Structures are given as C-alpha cells and as structure tokens.
Coordinates of C-alpha atoms and ligand atoms in Angstrom, one line a residue:
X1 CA 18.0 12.2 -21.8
X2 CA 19.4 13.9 -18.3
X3 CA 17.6 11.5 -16.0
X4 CA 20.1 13.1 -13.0
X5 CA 17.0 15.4 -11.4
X6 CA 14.3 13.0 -11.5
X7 CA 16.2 9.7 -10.1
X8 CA 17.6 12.2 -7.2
X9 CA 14.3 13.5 -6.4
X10 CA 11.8 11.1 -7.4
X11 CA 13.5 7.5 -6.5
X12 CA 14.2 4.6 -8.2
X13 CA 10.7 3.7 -8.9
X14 CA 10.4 5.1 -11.5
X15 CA 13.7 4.8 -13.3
X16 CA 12.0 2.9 -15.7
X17 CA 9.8 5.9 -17.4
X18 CA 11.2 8.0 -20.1
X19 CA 10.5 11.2 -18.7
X20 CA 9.8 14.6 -20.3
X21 CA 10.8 16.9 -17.2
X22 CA 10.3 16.1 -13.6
X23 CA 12.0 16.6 -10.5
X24 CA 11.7 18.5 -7.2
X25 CA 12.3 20.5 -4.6
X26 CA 15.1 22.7 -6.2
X27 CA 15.5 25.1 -8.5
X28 CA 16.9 23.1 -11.1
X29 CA 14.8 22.4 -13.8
X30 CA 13.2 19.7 -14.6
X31 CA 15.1 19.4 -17.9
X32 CA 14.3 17.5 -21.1
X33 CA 15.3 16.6 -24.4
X34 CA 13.3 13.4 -25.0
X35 CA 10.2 11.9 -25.7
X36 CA 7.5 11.7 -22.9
X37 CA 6.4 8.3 -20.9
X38 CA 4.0 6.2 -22.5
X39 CA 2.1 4.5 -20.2
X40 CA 4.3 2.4 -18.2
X41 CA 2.9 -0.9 -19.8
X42 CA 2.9 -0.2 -23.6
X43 CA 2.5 -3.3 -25.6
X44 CA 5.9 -5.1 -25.5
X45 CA 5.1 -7.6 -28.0
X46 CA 3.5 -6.8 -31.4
X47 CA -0.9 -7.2 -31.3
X48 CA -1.7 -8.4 -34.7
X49 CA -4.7 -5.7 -34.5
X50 CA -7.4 -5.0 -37.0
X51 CA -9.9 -2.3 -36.4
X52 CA -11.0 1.2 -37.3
X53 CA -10.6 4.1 -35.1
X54 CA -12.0 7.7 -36.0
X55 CA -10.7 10.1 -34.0
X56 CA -11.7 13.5 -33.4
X57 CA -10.0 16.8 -33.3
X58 CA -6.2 17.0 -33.7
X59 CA -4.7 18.7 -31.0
X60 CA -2.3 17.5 -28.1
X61 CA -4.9 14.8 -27.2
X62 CA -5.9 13.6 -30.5
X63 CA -2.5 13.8 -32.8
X64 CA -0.9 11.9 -30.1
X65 CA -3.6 9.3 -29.5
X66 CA -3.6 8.8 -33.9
X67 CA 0.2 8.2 -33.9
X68 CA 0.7 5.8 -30.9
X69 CA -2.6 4.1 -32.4
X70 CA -0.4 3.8 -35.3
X71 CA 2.7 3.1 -33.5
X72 CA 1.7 0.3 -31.6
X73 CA -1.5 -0.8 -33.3
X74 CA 0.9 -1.2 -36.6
X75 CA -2.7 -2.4 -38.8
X76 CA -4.8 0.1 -37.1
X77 CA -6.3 1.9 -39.3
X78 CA -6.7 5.2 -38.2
X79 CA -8.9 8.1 -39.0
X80 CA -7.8 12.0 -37.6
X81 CA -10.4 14.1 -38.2
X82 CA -9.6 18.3 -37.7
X83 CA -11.5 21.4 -38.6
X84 CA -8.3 23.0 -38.7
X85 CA -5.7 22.0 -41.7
X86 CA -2.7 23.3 -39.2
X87 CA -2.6 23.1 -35.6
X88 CA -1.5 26.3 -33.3
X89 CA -0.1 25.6 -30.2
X90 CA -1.4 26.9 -27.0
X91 CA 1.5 26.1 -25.1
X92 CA 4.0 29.1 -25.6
X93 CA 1.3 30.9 -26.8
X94 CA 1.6 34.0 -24.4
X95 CA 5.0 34.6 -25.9
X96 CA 3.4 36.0 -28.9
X97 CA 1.9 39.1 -27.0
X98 CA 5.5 40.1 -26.0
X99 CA 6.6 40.0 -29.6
X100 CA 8.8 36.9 -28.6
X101 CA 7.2 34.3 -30.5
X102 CA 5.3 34.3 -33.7
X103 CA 1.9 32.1 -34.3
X104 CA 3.8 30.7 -37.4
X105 CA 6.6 29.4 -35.2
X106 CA 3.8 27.5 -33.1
X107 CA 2.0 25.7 -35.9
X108 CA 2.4 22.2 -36.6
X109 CA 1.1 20.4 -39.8
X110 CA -0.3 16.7 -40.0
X111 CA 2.2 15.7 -42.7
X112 CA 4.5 13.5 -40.5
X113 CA 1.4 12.0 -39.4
X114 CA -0.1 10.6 -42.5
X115 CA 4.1 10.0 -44.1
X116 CA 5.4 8.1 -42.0
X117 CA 2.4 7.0 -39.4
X118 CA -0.1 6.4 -42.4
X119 CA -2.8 8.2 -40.4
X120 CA -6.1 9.2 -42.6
X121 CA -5.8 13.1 -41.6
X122 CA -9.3 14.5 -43.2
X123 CA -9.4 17.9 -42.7
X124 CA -13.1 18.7 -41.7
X125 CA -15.6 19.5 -38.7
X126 CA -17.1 16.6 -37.3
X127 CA -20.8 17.6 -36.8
X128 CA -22.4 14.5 -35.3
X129 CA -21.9 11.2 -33.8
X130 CA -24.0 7.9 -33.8
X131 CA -22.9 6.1 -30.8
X132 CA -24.8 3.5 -31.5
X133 CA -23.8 2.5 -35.1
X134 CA -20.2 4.3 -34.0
X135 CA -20.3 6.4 -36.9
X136 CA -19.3 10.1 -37.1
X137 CA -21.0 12.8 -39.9
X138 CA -18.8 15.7 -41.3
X139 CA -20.0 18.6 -42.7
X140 CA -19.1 18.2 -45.7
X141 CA -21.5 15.3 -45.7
X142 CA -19.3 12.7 -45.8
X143 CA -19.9 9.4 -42.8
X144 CA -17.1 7.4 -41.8
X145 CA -17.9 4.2 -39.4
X146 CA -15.5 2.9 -37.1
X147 CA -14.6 0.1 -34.2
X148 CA -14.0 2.9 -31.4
X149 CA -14.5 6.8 -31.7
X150 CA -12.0 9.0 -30.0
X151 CA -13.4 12.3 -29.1
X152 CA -10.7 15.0 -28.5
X153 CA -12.0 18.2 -29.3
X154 CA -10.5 20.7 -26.8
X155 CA -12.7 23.2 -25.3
X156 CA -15.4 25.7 -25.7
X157 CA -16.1 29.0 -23.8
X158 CA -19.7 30.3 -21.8
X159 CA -21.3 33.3 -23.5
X160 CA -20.4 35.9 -21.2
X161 CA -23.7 38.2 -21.4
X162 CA -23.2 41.9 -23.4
X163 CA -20.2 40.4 -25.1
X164 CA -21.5 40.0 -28.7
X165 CA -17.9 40.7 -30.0
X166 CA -15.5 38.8 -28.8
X167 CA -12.6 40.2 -30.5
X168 CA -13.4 43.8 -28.4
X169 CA -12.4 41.5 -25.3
X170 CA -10.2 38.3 -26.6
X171 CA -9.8 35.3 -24.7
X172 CA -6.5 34.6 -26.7
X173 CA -6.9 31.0 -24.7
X174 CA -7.0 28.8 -28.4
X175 CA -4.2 30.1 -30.2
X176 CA -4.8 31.6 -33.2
X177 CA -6.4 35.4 -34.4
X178 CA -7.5 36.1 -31.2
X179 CA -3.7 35.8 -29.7
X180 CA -2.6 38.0 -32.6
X181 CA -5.3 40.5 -32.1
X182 CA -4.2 40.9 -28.5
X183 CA -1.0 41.0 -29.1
X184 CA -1.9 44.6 -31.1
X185 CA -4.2 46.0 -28.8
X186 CA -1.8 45.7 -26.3
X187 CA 0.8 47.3 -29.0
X188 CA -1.8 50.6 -29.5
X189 CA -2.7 51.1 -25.9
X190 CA -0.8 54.3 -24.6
X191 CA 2.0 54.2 -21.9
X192 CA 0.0 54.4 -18.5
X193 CA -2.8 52.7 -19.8
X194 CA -5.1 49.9 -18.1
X195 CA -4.7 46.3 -18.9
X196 CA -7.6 43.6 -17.0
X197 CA -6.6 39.8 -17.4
X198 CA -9.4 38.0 -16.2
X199 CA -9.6 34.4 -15.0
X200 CA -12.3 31.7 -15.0
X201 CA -13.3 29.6 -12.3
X202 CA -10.8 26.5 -12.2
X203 CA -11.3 23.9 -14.0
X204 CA -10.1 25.7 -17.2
X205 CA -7.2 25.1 -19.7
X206 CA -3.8 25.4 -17.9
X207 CA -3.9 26.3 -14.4
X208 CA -0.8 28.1 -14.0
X209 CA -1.6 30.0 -17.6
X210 CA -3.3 33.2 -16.7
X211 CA -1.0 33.4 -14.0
X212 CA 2.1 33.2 -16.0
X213 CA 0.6 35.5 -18.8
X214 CA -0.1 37.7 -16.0
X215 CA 3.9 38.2 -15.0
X216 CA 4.9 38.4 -19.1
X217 CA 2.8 40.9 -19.9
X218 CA 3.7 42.8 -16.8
X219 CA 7.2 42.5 -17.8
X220 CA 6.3 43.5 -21.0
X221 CA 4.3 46.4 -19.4
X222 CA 7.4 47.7 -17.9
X223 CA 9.8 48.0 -20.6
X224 CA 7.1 49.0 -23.5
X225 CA 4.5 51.3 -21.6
X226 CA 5.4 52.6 -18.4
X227 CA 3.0 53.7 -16.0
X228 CA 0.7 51.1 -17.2
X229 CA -1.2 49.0 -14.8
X230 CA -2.6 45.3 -15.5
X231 CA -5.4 44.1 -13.1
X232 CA -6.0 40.2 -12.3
X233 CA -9.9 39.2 -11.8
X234 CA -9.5 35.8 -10.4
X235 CA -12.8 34.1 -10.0
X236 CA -11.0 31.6 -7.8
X237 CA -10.4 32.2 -3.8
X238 CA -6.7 32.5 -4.6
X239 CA -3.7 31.5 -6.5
X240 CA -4.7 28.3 -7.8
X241 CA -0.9 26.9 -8.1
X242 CA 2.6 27.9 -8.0
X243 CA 1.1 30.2 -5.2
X244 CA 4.2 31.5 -3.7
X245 CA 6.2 31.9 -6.9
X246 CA 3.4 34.0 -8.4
X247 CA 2.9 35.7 -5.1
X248 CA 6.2 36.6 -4.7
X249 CA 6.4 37.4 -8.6
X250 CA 3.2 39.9 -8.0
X251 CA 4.5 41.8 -4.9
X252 CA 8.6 41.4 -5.7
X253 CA 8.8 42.4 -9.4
X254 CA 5.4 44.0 -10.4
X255 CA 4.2 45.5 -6.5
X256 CA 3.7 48.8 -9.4
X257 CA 1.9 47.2 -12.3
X258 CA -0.1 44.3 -10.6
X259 CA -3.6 44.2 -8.6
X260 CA -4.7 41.1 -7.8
X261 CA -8.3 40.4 -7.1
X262 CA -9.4 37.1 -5.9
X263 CA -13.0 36.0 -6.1
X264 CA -14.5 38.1 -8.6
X265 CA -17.5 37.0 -11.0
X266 CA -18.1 38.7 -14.4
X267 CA -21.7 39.4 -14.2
X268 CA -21.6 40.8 -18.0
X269 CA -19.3 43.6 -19.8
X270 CA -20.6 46.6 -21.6
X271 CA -18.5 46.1 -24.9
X272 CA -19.2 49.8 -26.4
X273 CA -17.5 51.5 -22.4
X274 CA -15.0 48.4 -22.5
X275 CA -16.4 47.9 -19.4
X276 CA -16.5 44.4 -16.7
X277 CA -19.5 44.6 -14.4
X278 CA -18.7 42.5 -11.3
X279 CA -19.1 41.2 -8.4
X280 CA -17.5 44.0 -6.9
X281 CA -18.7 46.8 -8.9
X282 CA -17.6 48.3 -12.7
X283 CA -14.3 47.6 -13.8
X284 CA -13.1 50.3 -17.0
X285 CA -9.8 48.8 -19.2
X286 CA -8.0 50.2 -22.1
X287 CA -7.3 46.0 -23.0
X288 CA -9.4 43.4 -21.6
X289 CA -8.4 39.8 -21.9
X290 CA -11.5 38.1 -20.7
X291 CA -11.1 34.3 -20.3
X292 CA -14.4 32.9 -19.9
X293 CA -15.8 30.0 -18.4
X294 CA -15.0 27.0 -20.2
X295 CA -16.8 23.2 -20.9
X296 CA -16.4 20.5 -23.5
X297 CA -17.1 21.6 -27.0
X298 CA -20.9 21.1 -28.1
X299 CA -20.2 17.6 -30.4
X300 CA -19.4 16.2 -26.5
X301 CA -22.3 17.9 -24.6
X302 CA -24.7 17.1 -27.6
X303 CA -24.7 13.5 -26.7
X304 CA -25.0 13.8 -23.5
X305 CA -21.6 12.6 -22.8
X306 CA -20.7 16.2 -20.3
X307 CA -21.7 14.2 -17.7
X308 CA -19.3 14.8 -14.8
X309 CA -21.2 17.0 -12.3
X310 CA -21.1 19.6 -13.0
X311 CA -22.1 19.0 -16.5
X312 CA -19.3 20.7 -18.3
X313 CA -17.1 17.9 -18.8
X314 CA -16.9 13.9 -19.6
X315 CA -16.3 11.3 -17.3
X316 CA -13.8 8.9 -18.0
X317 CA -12.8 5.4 -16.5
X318 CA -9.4 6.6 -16.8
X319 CA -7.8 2.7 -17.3
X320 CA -8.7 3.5 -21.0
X321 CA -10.8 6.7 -20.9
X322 CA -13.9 5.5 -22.2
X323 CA -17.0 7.6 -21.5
X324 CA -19.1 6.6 -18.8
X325 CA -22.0 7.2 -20.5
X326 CA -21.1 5.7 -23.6
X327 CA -18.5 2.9 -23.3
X328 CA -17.0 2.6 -27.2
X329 CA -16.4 6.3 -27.5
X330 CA -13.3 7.6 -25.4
X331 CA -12.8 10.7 -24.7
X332 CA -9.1 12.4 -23.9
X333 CA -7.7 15.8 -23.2
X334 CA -9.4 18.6 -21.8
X335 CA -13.0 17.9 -23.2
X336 CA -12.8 14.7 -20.4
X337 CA -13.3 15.1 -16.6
X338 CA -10.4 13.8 -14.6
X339 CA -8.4 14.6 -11.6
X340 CA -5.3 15.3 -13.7
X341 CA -4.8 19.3 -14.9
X342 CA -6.3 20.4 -17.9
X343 CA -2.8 20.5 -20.1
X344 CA -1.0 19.9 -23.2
X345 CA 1.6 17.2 -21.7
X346 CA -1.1 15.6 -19.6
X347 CA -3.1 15.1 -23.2
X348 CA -0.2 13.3 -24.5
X349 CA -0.3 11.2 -21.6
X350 CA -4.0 10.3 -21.7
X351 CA -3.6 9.7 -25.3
X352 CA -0.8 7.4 -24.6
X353 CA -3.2 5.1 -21.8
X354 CA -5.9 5.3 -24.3
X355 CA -4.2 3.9 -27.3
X356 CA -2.9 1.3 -25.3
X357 CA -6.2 0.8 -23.9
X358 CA -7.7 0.6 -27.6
X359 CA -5.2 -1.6 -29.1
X360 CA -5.7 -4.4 -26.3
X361 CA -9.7 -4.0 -26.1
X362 CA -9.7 -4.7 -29.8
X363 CA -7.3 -7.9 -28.9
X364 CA -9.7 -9.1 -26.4
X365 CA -7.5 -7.5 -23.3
X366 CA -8.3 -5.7 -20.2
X367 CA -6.6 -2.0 -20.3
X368 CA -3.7 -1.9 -18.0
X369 CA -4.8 -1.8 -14.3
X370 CA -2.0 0.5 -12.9
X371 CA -1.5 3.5 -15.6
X372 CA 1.0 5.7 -14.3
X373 CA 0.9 10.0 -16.3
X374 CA 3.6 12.8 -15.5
X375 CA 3.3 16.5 -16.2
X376 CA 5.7 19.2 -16.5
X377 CA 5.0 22.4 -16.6
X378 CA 7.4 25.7 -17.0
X379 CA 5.9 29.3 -16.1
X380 CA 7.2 32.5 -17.5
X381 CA 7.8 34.5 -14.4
X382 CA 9.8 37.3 -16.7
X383 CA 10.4 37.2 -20.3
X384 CA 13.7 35.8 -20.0
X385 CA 13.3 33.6 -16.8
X386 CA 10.9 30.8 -15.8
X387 CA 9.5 28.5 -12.5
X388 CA 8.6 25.0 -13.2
X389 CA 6.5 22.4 -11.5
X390 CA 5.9 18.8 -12.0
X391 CA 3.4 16.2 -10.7
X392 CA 3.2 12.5 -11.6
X393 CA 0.0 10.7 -11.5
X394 CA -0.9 7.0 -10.3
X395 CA -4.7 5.0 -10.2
X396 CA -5.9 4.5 -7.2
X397 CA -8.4 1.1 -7.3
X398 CA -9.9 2.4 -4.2
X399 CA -11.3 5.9 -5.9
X400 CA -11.2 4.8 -9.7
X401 CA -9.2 8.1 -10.0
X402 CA -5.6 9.3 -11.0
X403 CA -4.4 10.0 -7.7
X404 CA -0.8 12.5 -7.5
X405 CA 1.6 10.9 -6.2
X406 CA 3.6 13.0 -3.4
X407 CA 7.0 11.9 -3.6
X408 CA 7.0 12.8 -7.3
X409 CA 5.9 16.2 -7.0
X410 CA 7.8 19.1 -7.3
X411 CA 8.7 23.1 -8.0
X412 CA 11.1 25.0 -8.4
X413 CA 11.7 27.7 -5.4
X414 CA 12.1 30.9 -8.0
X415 CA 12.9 30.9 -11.2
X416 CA 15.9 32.0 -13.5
X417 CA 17.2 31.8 -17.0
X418 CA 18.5 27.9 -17.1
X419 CA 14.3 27.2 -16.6
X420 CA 13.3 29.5 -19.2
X421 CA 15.8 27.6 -22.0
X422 CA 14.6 24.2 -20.4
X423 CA 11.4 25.0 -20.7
X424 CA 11.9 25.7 -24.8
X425 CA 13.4 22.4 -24.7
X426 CA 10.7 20.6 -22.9
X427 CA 8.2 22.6 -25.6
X428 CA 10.7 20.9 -28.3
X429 CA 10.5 17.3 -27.2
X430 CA 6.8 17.3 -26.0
X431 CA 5.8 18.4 -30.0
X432 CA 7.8 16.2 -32.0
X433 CA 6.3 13.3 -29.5
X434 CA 2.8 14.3 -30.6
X435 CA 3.0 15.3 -34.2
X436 CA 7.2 14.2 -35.4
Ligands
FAD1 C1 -1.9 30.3 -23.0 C2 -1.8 28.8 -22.8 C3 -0.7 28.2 -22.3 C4 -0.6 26.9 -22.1 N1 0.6 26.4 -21.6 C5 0.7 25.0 -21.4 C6 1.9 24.5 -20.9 O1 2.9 25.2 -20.6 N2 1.9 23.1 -20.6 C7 0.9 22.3 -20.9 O2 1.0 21.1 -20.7 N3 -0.3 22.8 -21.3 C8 -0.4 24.2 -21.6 N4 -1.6 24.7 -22.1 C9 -2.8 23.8 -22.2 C10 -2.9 23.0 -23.5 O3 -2.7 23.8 -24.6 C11 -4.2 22.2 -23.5 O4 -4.4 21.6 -22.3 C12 -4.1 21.2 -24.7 O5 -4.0 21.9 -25.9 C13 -5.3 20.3 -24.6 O6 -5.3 19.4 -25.7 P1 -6.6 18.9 -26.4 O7 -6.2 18.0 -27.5 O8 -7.6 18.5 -25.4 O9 -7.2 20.2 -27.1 P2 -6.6 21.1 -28.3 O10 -5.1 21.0 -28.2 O11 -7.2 22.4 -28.2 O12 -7.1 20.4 -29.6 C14 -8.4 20.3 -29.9 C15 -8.5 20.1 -31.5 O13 -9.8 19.6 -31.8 C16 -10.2 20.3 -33.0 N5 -11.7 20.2 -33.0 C17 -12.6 20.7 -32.1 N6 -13.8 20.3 -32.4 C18 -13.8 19.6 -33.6 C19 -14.8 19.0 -34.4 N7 -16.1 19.1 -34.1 N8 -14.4 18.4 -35.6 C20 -13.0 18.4 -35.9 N9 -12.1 19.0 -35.1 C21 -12.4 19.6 -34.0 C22 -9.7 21.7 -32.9 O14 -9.5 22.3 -34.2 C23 -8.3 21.4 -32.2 O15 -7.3 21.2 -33.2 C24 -1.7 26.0 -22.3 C25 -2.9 26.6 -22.8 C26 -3.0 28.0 -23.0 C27 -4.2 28.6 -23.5

C-alpha cells in the first residue's frame, strides 16, 4: 500500500483506513494496490452470529455485501441471488468502444465467492419479496426465507417515448451486448460522420462517466474517423463534476470534434430517421448513445420501497442502510438514495457499513454511529492518459446524512499517463475486494 499521497493531503486522521486511492490537490494520483476501507469500526472481535441473509443481485453492492457477511459474520449463512451467472463490469467499460478492452476481460465469476466465502450463489431473477414474512420468490419458483433481505439490484432506465428498439440507440450504461453493439456501430460509421452522446439528468450511474466516455471516444474519433463530430446533450445546467478538467479536455484537445450542450431534454427520438427531438429542436446522428433517465429497478419500486422524493430511489438510514420504509430489508448501491455518488467503489463501501450493520443487529447491537466511506474515481481524459478525483464521506448526526468531508477531497489538476496506469491498478484492487 503507498499511503504517501493520502497522509500528505488528507492528515493523520485518517491514517487508520486502508485506503483504495485518495489524495488531493496535485496531479499525482491517488494510487492503489490494496483493498478498500471497511467501515472504520469492523467487528474486532469475533460475533458468534447465526442468521440468514438473502441478498439480492450480485454486482459491486451485493458481491461485496455477501463476502464481508461471510467474512466477518463467519456462521452467516448467506444467500447471493443474481440473474446473471457472470458479472460484467461497468467500471472500465468505455474502454471497450475504443477496442482497448474486451467484455471478457471485465467479467467476474462467483466462484471465489461460494470456495472460499461459502456464499449460496443461486443464479436466478428474484421476482418478488414478502417483507413481512422476509421471504423472496424466484422465477424459477423456488422461496427462500431469511433474517434480513439485502436488496442490491442496480438500476433501471425510463422508456424514452418512440424508442421501441433500444439497440438502434444503446445506452451501453450496464455492461454487456449493448456496450459491444456500440462499440460496432461506432466501427461502421464513415470518417466525418455524426456521433450524439446523450446524458440524463443527474442522479444517474457515475457522474463523471458520460463525461469521460465523451473525451475517449473523441480520441478515438480522431485517430479512427476524421472529420467526425460527437455532440454532448447534457440534461444537466453544466458539467456536473471534474468541470474544469473536462472543460478544458472539450475546448483544448477536441475544440474540432466536441459540442457541448447543456440543458437539453429528449422529448422522444424517431428511431427509423435516427433522430432526437429536443428541447431545442431535431437532432440527426449517424450513432446515438442515448443514456436515459434512470431509477431503482422494478423489484424495489414494486414495494413501495422508491421512496426518496423523487420516487426513483430508496431511502436509507445510512448507519446500516435499512429502508425507511421497511426496516429488515436494506438496500445498498445505486438502487438506494443517498448523498454519496452513484459508483462502483462507493457500493463496496455501503456494502461494507451494511454488513457490519447486519452482523451486530443480529447480535443485539446498534450499527456503528460514525461510519466513515471514500471514493476514488479515475477519468479517461485520452486513451492513454487519465484525471482522478477523490471524496471521503463522514455522518453527520445533525442531517442523518453522509456528509463530504472537505479536507479529504481532491483532484487532480490535468491528467497524464502515471493516472491512467493507476487507475488500472485501482480497477485491480477495488475487484478482487468485491469478488477475490
Ligand atoms: C460506463 C461506466 C463507467 C463507470 N465507471 C465507474 C468508475 O470509474 N468508478 C466507480 O466507482 N463506478 C463507476 N461506474 C458505476 C458503477 O458501475 C455502479 O455504480 C455500480 O456497478 C453499482 O453497483 P450496484 O451493485 O448497485 O449495481 P450493479 O453493479 O449494476 O449490480 C446489480 C446486479 O443486480 C442484478 N440484479 C438486478 N435485478 C435482479 C433481480 N431481480 N434478481 C437477481 N439479480 C438482479 C444484476 O444482474 C446485477 O448483477 C461506472 C458505470 C458505468 C456505466
């Protein structure tokens, strides 16, 4: 672990976390090479626990949350439920439309999980949930009852009206057929064609991640297609973070290929024209990556459990994340509402509080009353080079919220090749964490 940037920048206070990448105010990265912090008052002394948890989906949220349950709950017994027999990894995921990454290299199996965590990986949809009677139905019929239910299911996209097909405008925002199939429509479209990256109103998955995509494929744009022009339909009022990196990135290396657009609604597309009709009139593209709105996945809103307000999302008490609507079922990752950034490494974090909360609730304990959460975050600014940022997150009694702490913060000022190798370090340690 190279601790160096983080105790110069951040302080002794925190000297005690294992950190994934942090730092701040230069341009060196935020560098890596370990596991990330658990929250900062793990069990120290062995729980003897007994209890059944089911939890649900298997991404960065939910493999985590299963093997610290494991981990730390040692008799737990532990149920990971996922639709998907392989996970795909989001994060890095934009590398595959430059032809610089492959899905395969971003999949990660559950088989470290069930050898040498003993978590029950079933490899089904969950299709209901009795709160009540904590008890979960899968498709294939089958019930399984637990002590606590762990919802982590990710999220889901808004129908975005006249787009019946979404492969004719892929989102490519869950990893998987929909990054391959833009990868190869970006591949077929001529030299001094028209690329449109759209993004959603904030809060979505990632907030630097259109952004980022933005610069690669420009990069890629460049070198592959000349003449080519990629326009950014931001439904925000502006750069949402990372602003003067990406501004700079926009105007310095792409002033050719990139418009920006800020404030701009999809009203609804005309698929058959590839066509955007918005706010600001008709918008024609040879490729259009249209990331829609996003919410928690139906098994969450079902319940009623979207109940932050603007109904998309859960609300958490974020000392152990249960919902607020229904207190034994917890709900981590990007499916819950909080004032942390919908992100992979944040996931792991929430998972981290969670399990701790889980394993001490089922002892009788309180969660922890001062759970600390970091995240790093790289951003391709080139295809060779990267930014970074990093944010640290503390409760605050006063607001019931995770609050950012200011000295922690940081970001890089540019970007260069040393952050772009960190950043496939950070991607490295932040996996085998969640599913080695
Ligand atoms: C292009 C891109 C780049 C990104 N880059 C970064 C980055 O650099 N750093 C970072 O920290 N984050 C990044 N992210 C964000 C990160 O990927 C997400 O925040 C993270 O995956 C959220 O974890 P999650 O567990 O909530 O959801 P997911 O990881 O999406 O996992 C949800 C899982 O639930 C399963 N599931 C859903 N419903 C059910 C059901 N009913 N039954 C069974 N299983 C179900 C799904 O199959 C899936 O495996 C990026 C995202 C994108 C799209």
């Amino acid at each position: 672990m190279e601790r160096r940037n983080f105790l110069r920048n951040s302080g002794a206070f925190f000297t005690s976390l294992i950190l994934a990448g942090c730092g701040g105010g230069s341009s060196d990265s935020p560098i890596s090479g370990t596991p990330t912090p658990g929250p900062t008052s793990q069990p120290t002394t062995p729980l003897a626990t007994t209890g059944r948890v089911i939890v649900i989906g298997g991404g960065m949220a939910g493999a985590s949350i299963a093997k610290y349950l494991r981990l730390w709950g040692r008799t737990i017994d532990v149920t990971l439920v996922d639709k998907s027999a392989v996970y795909t990894s989001n994060i890095l995921s934009s590398l595959v439309l430059t032809g610089q990454r492959s899905l395969a290299s971003l999949e990660y199996s559950y088989n470290t999980l069930r050898s040498t965590y003993g978590v029950n990986f079933v490899n089904d949809e969950v299709v209901a949930i009795d709160a009540g009677a904590t008890e979960v139905a899968l498709s294939s019929g089958t019930r399984l009852k637990a002590d606590r239910i762990v919802l982590a299911p990710g999220i889901d996209f808004d129908a975005v009206p006249g787009l019946t097909d979404g492969n004719i405008m892929p989102h490519a925002w869950k990893a998987g057929p929909q990054t391959t199939l833009l990868a190869q429509q970006l591949a077929a479209m001529p030299a001094g064609g028209t690329v449109v990256l759209t993004i959603p109103p904030a809060p979505y998955r990632c907030p630097p991640g259109p952004y980022e995509r933005a610069c690669l494929v420009a990069d890629w744009l460049r070198v592959n297609k000349p003449g080519s022009k990629l326009l950014i339909l931001d439904a925000n009022p502006g750069i949402l973070v990372e602003k003067e990196n990406f501004e700079l990135a926009f105007r310095q290396l792409y002033g050719g290929i990139i418009e920006y657009y800020s404030s701009v609604s999809i009203d609804s597309v005309d698929q058959t024209m590839r066509v955007l009709n918005t706010n600001g009139g008709a918008v024609r593209a040879d490729v259009i990556n249209l990331i829609p709105r996003q919410k928690a996945p139906a098994i969450v809103s079902r319940m009623g459990l979207a109940n932050d307000p603007t109904g998309r999302f859960a609300s958490v008490n974020v000392l152990d994340y249960s919902s607020t609507a229904a207190p034994n079922i917890h709900i981590i990752g990007d499916s819950s509402a909080t004032t942390q950034p919908k992100a992979g490494h944040i996931a792991n974090q929430e998972a981290k509080i969670c399990a701790d909360a889980i394993i001490r609730s089922l002892n009788g304990l309180s969660p922890d009353s001062q759970p600390i959460t970091t995240s790093a975050c790289f951003s391709t600014i080139t295809m060779t080079q990267a930014s970074w940022l990093h944010a640290m997150f503390e409760y605050n009694a006063g607001t019931r919220s995770m609050q950012s702490i200011p000295a922690a913060f940081g970001a890089s000022a540019g970007w260069n090749t040393e952050n772009f190798k960190d950043m496939n370090t950070w991607f490295e340690s932040l996996m085998s964490d969640t599913f080695a």
